[in-house]
Every structure is written in structure tokens, then in C-alpha cells.
DNA sequence: GCAATGCGCGCGACAATCGCGCAAAGCAGA
DNA sequence: TCTGCTTTGCGCGATTGTCGCGCGCATTGC
């Protein structure tokens, strides 16, 4: 993943980094930015921020009324380039669909990006929860089964580094907020080869996930299924779900 | 929309445009790029393309093995900034859900971006077609009901300019491939105030769409519902769907 | 085996980007 | 309605960051 040990000295386009920072400066709390607010949020000077916003506007990525600027749907093309080019999200789709139908839950394919997992494919109920997941959504890796599965594939010392000094934001009363609990869960997952994660992100929901590897044994993501807890034990849910997940895992390994 | 009549002379960050071009150079047919292929696809020099790729890699937006580069899920953050900041996609969600349930079809909210419409919210059947629509997906504006609805809100002379010299790619045997047919459909839509589009994008499917405006009467997007044709007439489908769409339209106008 | 293509890298030069500072415009409170 | 604080757009000179050429080497194809 992070193959950037040393900084490149001259192979660095400062304008690109700043421009991307400006795009990411838009958020829920700041849907419209002026040059000065953008400058404050990105750490670049006001004059420069204004130039970046004007450039982005000219390219169609942002719209503006002359003073305020806001993102235009054009920026979705950037994310789309990923879905268009990454083959994994498409390859997993039929398997997700099959598992969804057989188990009656929502299935996901997620990849790791630094501290978070990103959902890049999904299938199943469209309105599972008030916050319906959409593609590209992110959550902290430690609260969802694909995240635990992916972390369990890293060497233990890297996991320790990952856990170190992290803030564990609780989503439910059951969310682990101590590093030891999360580490124990990851260790258990590593030993078993699959992740069983209960009520970390959402009450009354459990997730079961397995990592997906390429033929070269590189871990590229994880498939998960989210099931209501009901009055089924964790082991019963695993007994139902794991064979299907494993089947998908092996089929995909020969495809990727 | 396009409020950029003249070019800014000095307020132009060349590096940002090139960097974004590099990101968009990745696609289905070119999921992995070398500096030279990227250079060819973007029109910048090989040396420069390499610098942009290295910068993007260092920022985490692309991964690479030293020779080949591919997009990393990090780029989805850029598109996510849009969903996070744009309020319309979130505001329409409950209305889409309600219409989906009542009519039993898939509902969409789409906005116009140059020649295409972009689906930025949706609800309903998760596997409508082999290529399930995901958020951010794009199609030519003339083959989907939201596109026709949005085009019908433009002044006729602008529509003529839009139609002029356009290639109409057929998706089904029924897709209009002549500008006059598309213009007639748009004119009819303008007169009626809603769009009824049949089998332009998908066989045996019809879409019904209404434009959504702000309080200031600016058109910001369109809500559509996609229904199977079955043995229902277009007018029957309109009679079922239009009241619900209109209700959403009016409710949203006071929110946006 | 050789030819051809494509790779990373260093260098000198130019121009693109930088941030300052000013004048005017917007906004809040009185 | 007036006043003062904030923030805006914009011009300018300096510099630094970006450019593309050309080299030598690795890899592929015939």
C-alpha cells in the first residue's frame, strides 16, 4: 500500500495537491465556500484559494455566483473513474447478489483506505437503515466486519501500530472503545479466517466477512453480509453464511 | 451554469487541470496506466504525466508498482465531497422512497452536467438491470426521462443548439436517432410540464419525470420514476405517477 | 541475436504561481 | 442612515516550481 517511504524532491506538483484539498474542503458543514473560508480550511492563502476555485469553476467541477462556490456534479466523474477502472467491484457483484438472495441480508464489498473502509459494491435491501449506505461511503475500519477482516490480514505489529493512539468513536452502546477489545477481535478473526462482528456499527446487526485475495495472495478487499441478530446465535449465523462467503472467496481468487 | 464567458488570464492553475485530466484518464479500457499511456491519453508530455502520477500516488489517490499506476479508492472521497455538501440529493431521498413504495418502481433524482445527466439519488429495486445504476452514473440526457425534463426547461433555442450535430447513440431499437424526434419529445414535455419517455434507454421500460426547482425558480434537477410498460398505457402510468411526483415537486420547492 | 520501444532521471531555462498590499464593497450594530 | 470592521477583487514584482529535452538502461518482440 504505502510505498512512499521518501519524498520525491522535484517530482511534486504542488498545484495538484492544493486543488484536491480545495475539493475536499467542501463538506456537510461547509457546502458553500468563499475564497477566504476555503483558504482557512485548506491552509493555503486566500489569493491562492481563490485561484484554485476559479480554475475548478472554469473546468466545471464547481459552480459559483462570483462570491460563493459550491461543488458541481462533475466531480462525480472523478470517483466514477475508479468504478470504471477497478475490476474488483464489478467482479464481486454477481456473488454479492447470490449471497443476498440466499441469506436475505445486505452484502458488501469493501476495501481499506488508511483508517477507514470504503464500500465499493453492495447488494440487497435498499433501505436497511436510516443512513442508507451508498457506494463510496466510509466508516472507521474497526466497527464493521470487512474492516476487521482486512485488519486481520495485516501482520500483528502493524495492527498494533494501527490501534495505537486511535480514538474509538462509539456507534452503539456495544462498540468497543478500548484498543485491547479491538485487538482481541482482530486476533480471533485472524485465527478463524473470518470476521464475526456484532453490534459495533449498528444495533441488532451482525456482520460476517471474509477477505478476498488475488491469485498472488494479495488482499484486495473483503466481502461481508449484514444480518439481523434476531434470536439466532452467532455460530448459527456463521454456519449459514460462511459456506457461501467461502465459495465466493475461492471463485473470485481465480478471477482477480 | 456556464458563467465562464471569458477566460481568466492569470487565475489559472495549469497543474490542477492536468492532474484532474490524469485521474479521468483511467477508465474501463485503461484501468492501469504507465506514464507514457497517461501522457498519450491526456495530451501532456510523458515526463509531466509521470510527475502527476507520482504526486497522486504520494497523496494516496493512485497506487502503483513503480511502472504501472491504478486508481485507489481514495479518489472516491472527491465524489463523496459532493454528496456530503449537496443538500438536494439528501432532501429528495424521503420523497423518492415514498414514491417507490407506492408505485413499485425505481425512482431517481438526476441533475444535468453538460451533455449528460448524472444520477445523484435513487431508491427502489436494487437490481433493475444487469448494469445496476449506482450513484454518479451518467447517460446521455436525451435517453432518460429526467434528461428530457431538464432539457425542456431550457429555452428552445438553447435546446436547438444542444441537439445540433449530436450523435444519438441507440440503446434500444426504439431510441430516437433523429434530432427532430428528440426535439418533438422535448417540446411536448415543455407543453405538458412533465416528461413521458418510453423505451429510449431500456426496453419495456418507461420513465416519467418532473423538474425540481428552487424557490427562486432555478431548475436544479429532476425526479423520475421508472416503470415496466406491461399492458398499461402511457396515460394510465402518468395518471398513477404524476400526482405523486407533483406532490414531491411542490414539497421540495419550499425546501430548496 | 538485434532492433525498437518505453523506462527513470538530471539539468538548465522559462514562465507560471506566489503572497503582499491597496481600494472598494458588503455587513453589523448603533 | 451613518460608521467601522471584515472581506472581497485585483495588480505587481520576485521566486520557485514546473517544463521538456536528452541521456543511458531495462524490457519486449521478431
mmCIF file of C-alpha atoms in Angstrom, chain B:
data_model
loop_
_atom_site.group_PDB
_atom_site.id
_atom_site.type_symbol
_atom_site.label_atom_id
_atom_site.label_comp_id
_atom_site.label_asym_id
_atom_site.label_seq_id
_atom_site.Cartn_x
_atom_site.Cartn_y
_atom_site.Cartn_z
ATOM 1 C CA UNK B 1 -24.434 27.110 -15.014
ATOM 2 C CA UNK B 2 -21.725 28.055 -17.522
ATOM 3 C CA UNK B 3 -20.969 31.513 -16.246
ATOM 4 C CA UNK B 4 -17.473 31.480 -17.693
ATOM 5 C CA UNK B 5 -17.628 33.594 -20.774
ATOM 6 C CA UNK B 6 -14.059 34.826 -20.917
ATOM 7 C CA UNK B 7 -11.001 33.010 -19.741
ATOM 8 C CA UNK B 8 -9.192 34.186 -16.686
ATOM 9 C CA UNK B 9 -5.722 35.110 -17.739
ATOM 10 C CA UNK B 10 -3.570 34.658 -14.700
ATOM 11 C CA UNK B 11 -6.003 32.991 -12.327
ATOM 12 C CA UNK B 12 -5.356 29.650 -13.896
ATOM 13 C CA UNK B 13 -3.674 26.720 -12.184
ATOM 14 C CA UNK B 14 -2.429 24.568 -15.018
ATOM 15 C CA UNK B 15 -1.272 21.834 -12.704
ATOM 16 C CA UNK B 16 -4.740 21.284 -11.343
ATOM 17 C CA UNK B 17 -6.335 20.828 -14.738
ATOM 18 C CA UNK B 18 -3.679 18.376 -15.801
ATOM 19 C CA UNK B 19 -3.919 16.413 -12.604
ATOM 20 C CA UNK B 20 -7.666 16.032 -12.936
ATOM 21 C CA UNK B 21 -7.227 15.019 -16.539
ATOM 22 C CA UNK B 22 -4.838 12.309 -15.398
ATOM 23 C CA UNK B 23 -7.399 10.965 -12.921
ATOM 24 C CA UNK B 24 -10.072 10.894 -15.583
ATOM 25 C CA UNK B 25 -7.723 9.155 -17.983
ATOM 26 C CA UNK B 26 -8.314 5.938 -16.074
ATOM 27 C CA UNK B 27 -11.264 4.014 -17.464
ATOM 28 C CA UNK B 28 -12.685 0.615 -18.145
ATOM 29 C CA UNK B 29 -10.474 0.148 -21.179
ATOM 30 C CA UNK B 30 -7.435 1.605 -19.430
ATOM 31 C CA UNK B 31 -7.542 0.582 -15.801
ATOM 32 C CA UNK B 32 -3.782 0.717 -15.424
ATOM 33 C CA UNK B 33 -1.632 3.420 -16.932
ATOM 34 C CA UNK B 34 2.057 3.928 -17.418
ATOM 35 C CA UNK B 35 3.460 7.434 -17.650
ATOM 36 C CA UNK B 36 3.534 7.209 -21.433
ATOM 37 C CA UNK B 37 0.000 5.901 -21.863
ATOM 38 C CA UNK B 38 -1.252 8.506 -19.455
ATOM 39 C CA UNK B 39 0.613 11.117 -21.436
ATOM 40 C CA UNK B 40 -0.977 9.940 -24.665
ATOM 41 C CA UNK B 41 -4.459 9.948 -23.202
ATOM 42 C CA UNK B 42 -4.190 13.352 -21.588
ATOM 43 C CA UNK B 43 -2.155 15.179 -24.178
ATOM 44 C CA UNK B 44 0.592 16.162 -21.773
ATOM 45 C CA UNK B 45 4.200 15.090 -22.063
ATOM 46 C CA UNK B 46 5.467 11.837 -20.691
ATOM 47 C CA UNK B 47 7.746 13.446 -18.153
ATOM 48 C CA UNK B 48 4.970 15.635 -16.858
ATOM 49 C CA UNK B 49 2.465 12.783 -16.734
ATOM 50 C CA UNK B 50 4.896 10.800 -14.655
ATOM 51 C CA UNK B 51 5.207 13.683 -12.216
ATOM 52 C CA UNK B 52 1.452 13.931 -11.867
ATOM 53 C CA UNK B 53 1.099 10.209 -11.317
ATOM 54 C CA UNK B 54 3.820 10.227 -8.689
ATOM 55 C CA UNK B 55 2.184 13.149 -6.947
ATOM 56 C CA UNK B 56 -1.179 11.422 -6.972
ATOM 57 C CA UNK B 57 0.430 8.270 -5.662
ATOM 58 C CA UNK B 58 2.091 10.150 -2.879
ATOM 59 C CA UNK B 59 -1.269 11.663 -1.948
ATOM 60 C CA UNK B 60 -2.874 8.217 -1.955
ATOM 61 C CA UNK B 61 -5.229 8.769 -4.870
ATOM 62 C CA UNK B 62 -3.451 6.241 -7.050
ATOM 63 C CA UNK B 63 -1.461 3.140 -6.312
ATOM 64 C CA UNK B 64 1.363 1.834 -8.401
ATOM 65 C CA UNK B 65 4.040 -0.804 -8.615
ATOM 66 C CA UNK B 66 6.649 1.592 -9.895
ATOM 67 C CA UNK B 67 5.761 1.169 -13.551
ATOM 68 C CA UNK B 68 2.010 0.837 -13.711
ATOM 69 C CA UNK B 69 -0.396 3.068 -11.870
ATOM 70 C CA UNK B 70 -4.043 2.472 -10.964
ATOM 71 C CA UNK B 71 -6.676 4.441 -9.091
ATOM 72 C CA UNK B 72 -7.038 3.942 -5.357
ATOM 73 C CA UNK B 73 -10.347 4.111 -3.501
ATOM 74 C CA UNK B 74 -9.210 7.424 -2.105
ATOM 75 C CA UNK B 75 -10.492 9.158 -5.219
ATOM 76 C CA UNK B 76 -13.981 8.313 -4.035
ATOM 77 C CA UNK B 77 -13.504 10.956 -1.375
ATOM 78 C CA UNK B 78 -13.687 13.555 -4.075
ATOM 79 C CA UNK B 79 -17.071 12.437 -5.270
ATOM 80 C CA UNK B 80 -18.126 11.972 -1.703
ATOM 81 C CA UNK B 81 -17.464 15.618 -1.016
ATOM 82 C CA UNK B 82 -20.256 16.329 -3.439
ATOM 83 C CA UNK B 83 -22.781 14.059 -1.750
ATOM 84 C CA UNK B 84 -21.707 15.392 1.574
ATOM 85 C CA UNK B 85 -22.149 19.015 0.596
ATOM 86 C CA UNK B 86 -25.049 18.986 -1.852
ATOM 87 C CA UNK B 87 -28.292 19.161 0.040
ATOM 88 C CA UNK B 88 -30.622 18.292 -2.809
ATOM 89 C CA UNK B 89 -29.677 14.587 -3.014
ATOM 90 C CA UNK B 90 -30.464 14.195 0.662
ATOM 91 C CA UNK B 91 -33.599 16.316 0.625
ATOM 92 C CA UNK B 92 -35.228 14.268 -2.120
ATOM 93 C CA UNK B 93 -34.490 10.894 -0.541
ATOM 94 C CA UNK B 94 -37.674 10.526 1.567
ATOM 95 C CA UNK B 95 -39.824 11.501 -1.394
ATOM 96 C CA UNK B 96 -38.104 9.012 -3.663
ATOM 97 C CA UNK B 97 -38.649 6.318 -1.093
ATOM 98 C CA UNK B 98 -42.332 7.100 -0.738
ATOM 99 C CA UNK B 99 -42.910 7.141 -4.492
ATOM 100 C CA UNK B 100 -41.001 3.891 -4.912
ATOM 101 C CA UNK B 101 -43.141 2.145 -2.371
ATOM 102 C CA UNK B 102 -46.422 3.447 -3.714
ATOM 103 C CA UNK B 103 -45.697 2.798 -7.370
ATOM 104 C CA UNK B 104 -43.412 -0.184 -7.131
ATOM 105 C CA UNK B 105 -40.774 1.227 -9.454
ATOM 106 C CA UNK B 106 -37.308 2.648 -9.114
ATOM 107 C CA UNK B 107 -37.084 6.379 -8.517
ATOM 108 C CA UNK B 108 -34.209 8.691 -9.321
ATOM 109 C CA UNK B 109 -33.062 12.224 -8.821
ATOM 110 C CA UNK B 110 -30.787 13.399 -11.595
ATOM 111 C CA UNK B 111 -29.007 16.615 -12.461
ATOM 112 C CA UNK B 112 -27.720 17.902 -15.763
ATOM 113 C CA UNK B 113 -23.991 18.112 -16.468
ATOM 114 C CA UNK B 114 -23.313 19.317 -19.984
ATOM 115 C CA UNK B 115 -24.486 16.572 -22.338
ATOM 116 C CA UNK B 116 -25.304 14.030 -19.718
ATOM 117 C CA UNK B 117 -27.483 13.545 -16.716
ATOM 118 C CA UNK B 118 -25.966 12.291 -13.506
ATOM 119 C CA UNK B 119 -27.977 10.180 -11.102
ATOM 120 C CA UNK B 120 -27.306 11.585 -7.653
ATOM 121 C CA UNK B 121 -30.019 9.877 -5.640
ATOM 122 C CA UNK B 122 -32.157 6.814 -6.144
ATOM 123 C CA UNK B 123 -34.478 4.424 -4.421
ATOM 124 C CA UNK B 124 -36.101 1.158 -5.256
ATOM 125 C CA UNK B 125 -35.191 -2.147 -6.752
ATOM 126 C CA UNK B 126 -31.533 -2.735 -6.331
ATOM 127 C CA UNK B 127 -31.109 -4.906 -9.385
ATOM 128 C CA UNK B 128 -33.261 -3.350 -12.034
ATOM 129 C CA UNK B 129 -30.973 -4.285 -14.832
ATOM 130 C CA UNK B 130 -27.791 -6.122 -15.484
ATOM 131 C CA UNK B 131 -25.907 -2.874 -15.142
ATOM 132 C CA UNK B 132 -27.448 -1.691 -11.910
ATOM 133 C CA UNK B 133 -27.368 2.056 -11.684
ATOM 134 C CA UNK B 134 -25.236 3.402 -8.984
ATOM 135 C CA UNK B 135 -24.977 6.940 -7.799
ATOM 136 C CA UNK B 136 -22.870 9.065 -10.052
ATOM 137 C CA UNK B 137 -23.778 7.071 -13.132
ATOM 138 C CA UNK B 138 -24.233 9.055 -16.330
ATOM 139 C CA UNK B 139 -26.198 8.695 -19.514
ATOM 140 C CA UNK B 140 -26.853 10.971 -22.460
ATOM 141 C CA UNK B 141 -29.601 13.381 -21.458
ATOM 142 C CA UNK B 142 -31.830 12.523 -24.383
ATOM 143 C CA UNK B 143 -32.465 8.877 -23.479
ATOM 144 C CA UNK B 144 -33.817 9.219 -19.954
ATOM 145 C CA UNK B 145 -36.892 10.965 -18.655
ATOM 146 C CA UNK B 146 -35.036 13.243 -16.223
ATOM 147 C CA UNK B 147 -32.851 14.397 -19.088
ATOM 148 C CA UNK B 148 -35.837 15.245 -21.258
ATOM 149 C CA UNK B 149 -37.497 17.030 -18.363
ATOM 150 C CA UNK B 150 -34.366 19.073 -17.732
ATOM 151 C CA UNK B 151 -33.810 19.913 -21.374
ATOM 152 C CA UNK B 152 -37.424 21.039 -21.656
ATOM 153 C CA UNK B 153 -36.712 23.742 -19.091
ATOM 154 C CA UNK B 154 -34.107 25.356 -21.282
ATOM 155 C CA UNK B 155 -35.173 27.957 -23.842
ATOM 156 C CA UNK B 156 -35.954 26.364 -27.237
ATOM 157 C CA UNK B 157 -33.002 27.992 -28.976
ATOM 158 C CA UNK B 158 -30.650 26.507 -26.437
ATOM 159 C CA UNK B 159 -32.227 23.118 -26.997
ATOM 160 C CA UNK B 160 -31.661 23.513 -30.726
ATOM 161 C CA UNK B 161 -28.036 24.291 -30.071
ATOM 162 C CA UNK B 162 -27.868 21.249 -27.814
ATOM 163 C CA UNK B 163 -29.342 18.964 -30.467
ATOM 164 C CA UNK B 164 -27.200 20.339 -33.236
ATOM 165 C CA UNK B 165 -24.612 17.946 -34.557
ATOM 166 C CA UNK B 166 -25.177 15.469 -31.765
ATOM 167 C CA UNK B 167 -24.679 11.746 -32.230
ATOM 168 C CA UNK B 168 -27.689 9.885 -30.884
ATOM 169 C CA UNK B 169 -26.415 6.548 -29.687
ATOM 170 C CA UNK B 170 -29.251 3.984 -29.758
ATOM 171 C CA UNK B 171 -29.724 1.929 -26.601
ATOM 172 C CA UNK B 172 -32.815 0.092 -27.810
ATOM 173 C CA UNK B 173 -34.474 -0.345 -31.210
ATOM 174 C CA UNK B 174 -36.888 2.408 -30.166
ATOM 175 C CA UNK B 175 -34.255 5.015 -29.287
ATOM 176 C CA UNK B 176 -34.758 8.197 -31.293
ATOM 177 C CA UNK B 177 -31.782 8.767 -33.513
ATOM 178 C CA UNK B 178 -33.037 11.860 -35.314
ATOM 179 C CA UNK B 179 -32.837 15.306 -33.795
ATOM 180 C CA UNK B 180 -36.415 16.125 -34.870
ATOM 181 C CA UNK B 181 -37.829 13.251 -32.851
ATOM 182 C CA UNK B 182 -35.936 14.298 -29.763
ATOM 183 C CA UNK B 183 -36.952 17.923 -30.261
ATOM 184 C CA UNK B 184 -40.593 16.941 -30.617
ATOM 185 C CA UNK B 185 -40.370 14.973 -27.389
ATOM 186 C CA UNK B 186 -38.810 17.922 -25.604
ATOM 187 C CA UNK B 187 -41.429 20.323 -26.994
ATOM 188 C CA UNK B 188 -44.227 18.034 -25.888
ATOM 189 C CA UNK B 189 -42.629 17.798 -22.462
ATOM 190 C CA UNK B 190 -42.366 21.560 -22.187
ATOM 191 C CA UNK B 191 -46.036 21.953 -23.035
ATOM 192 C CA UNK B 192 -47.175 19.295 -20.569
ATOM 193 C CA UNK B 193 -44.829 20.135 -17.747
ATOM 194 C CA UNK B 194 -43.726 16.539 -17.290
ATOM 195 C CA UNK B 195 -41.723 14.035 -19.319
ATOM 196 C CA UNK B 196 -43.003 10.678 -20.510
ATOM 197 C CA UNK B 197 -40.171 8.751 -22.148
ATOM 198 C CA UNK B 198 -40.649 5.237 -23.438
ATOM 199 C CA UNK B 199 -38.033 2.619 -24.235
ATOM 200 C CA UNK B 200 -35.294 5.088 -25.058
ATOM 201 C CA UNK B 201 -32.734 3.658 -22.664
ATOM 202 C CA UNK B 202 -34.184 0.268 -21.778
ATOM 203 C CA UNK B 203 -36.705 -1.986 -23.487
ATOM 204 C CA UNK B 204 -40.121 -2.358 -21.881
ATOM 205 C CA UNK B 205 -39.443 0.489 -19.516
ATOM 206 C CA UNK B 206 -40.977 3.931 -19.391
ATOM 207 C CA UNK B 207 -39.891 6.859 -17.318
ATOM 208 C CA UNK B 208 -41.962 9.729 -16.023
ATOM 209 C CA UNK B 209 -40.154 12.795 -14.716
ATOM 210 C CA UNK B 210 -40.800 16.285 -13.430
ATOM 211 C CA UNK B 211 -38.249 19.067 -12.992
ATOM 212 C CA UNK B 212 -37.442 20.273 -9.480
ATOM 213 C CA UNK B 213 -36.987 23.973 -8.850
ATOM 214 C CA UNK B 214 -35.806 26.134 -6.008
ATOM 215 C CA UNK B 215 -37.904 28.890 -4.546
ATOM 216 C CA UNK B 216 -36.102 31.188 -6.943
ATOM 217 C CA UNK B 217 -37.429 29.018 -9.792
ATOM 218 C CA UNK B 218 -33.996 27.761 -10.749
ATOM 219 C CA UNK B 219 -34.149 24.241 -12.102
ATOM 220 C CA UNK B 220 -31.732 22.090 -10.139
ATOM 221 C CA UNK B 221 -32.663 18.578 -11.188
ATOM 222 C CA UNK B 222 -35.475 16.199 -11.963
ATOM 223 C CA UNK B 223 -37.247 13.395 -10.156
ATOM 224 C CA UNK B 224 -38.184 10.366 -12.197
ATOM 225 C CA UNK B 225 -39.819 7.024 -11.743
ATOM 226 C CA UNK B 226 -39.065 4.062 -13.969
ATOM 227 C CA UNK B 227 -41.941 1.643 -14.547
ATOM 228 C CA UNK B 228 -42.347 -1.544 -16.549
ATOM 229 C CA UNK B 229 -44.563 -0.964 -19.552
ATOM 230 C CA UNK B 230 -46.579 -4.166 -19.106
ATOM 231 C CA UNK B 231 -50.015 -3.705 -20.580
ATOM 232 C CA UNK B 232 -50.608 -0.307 -19.121
ATOM 233 C CA UNK B 233 -50.911 2.684 -21.418
ATOM 234 C CA UNK B 234 -48.670 5.669 -21.028
ATOM 235 C CA UNK B 235 -51.597 7.790 -19.902
ATOM 236 C CA UNK B 236 -52.546 5.279 -17.235
ATOM 237 C CA UNK B 237 -48.997 5.305 -15.923
ATOM 238 C CA UNK B 238 -48.965 9.091 -15.914
ATOM 239 C CA UNK B 239 -52.257 9.141 -14.064
ATOM 240 C CA UNK B 240 -50.752 6.904 -11.403
ATOM 241 C CA UNK B 241 -47.384 8.561 -11.093
ATOM 242 C CA UNK B 242 -47.816 12.238 -11.821
ATOM 243 C CA UNK B 243 -49.752 13.221 -8.683
ATOM 244 C CA UNK B 244 -47.031 11.741 -6.506
ATOM 245 C CA UNK B 245 -44.261 13.390 -8.477
ATOM 246 C CA UNK B 246 -46.071 16.730 -8.387
ATOM 247 C CA UNK B 247 -46.541 16.456 -4.663
ATOM 248 C CA UNK B 248 -42.827 15.861 -4.188
ATOM 249 C CA UNK B 249 -42.045 18.705 -6.563
ATOM 250 C CA UNK B 250 -44.067 21.204 -4.562
ATOM 251 C CA UNK B 251 -42.853 19.989 -1.205
ATOM 252 C CA UNK B 252 -39.252 20.217 -2.365
ATOM 253 C CA UNK B 253 -39.622 23.668 -3.837
ATOM 254 C CA UNK B 254 -40.194 25.056 -0.370
ATOM 255 C CA UNK B 255 -37.154 23.204 0.946
ATOM 256 C CA UNK B 256 -34.587 24.147 -1.683
#
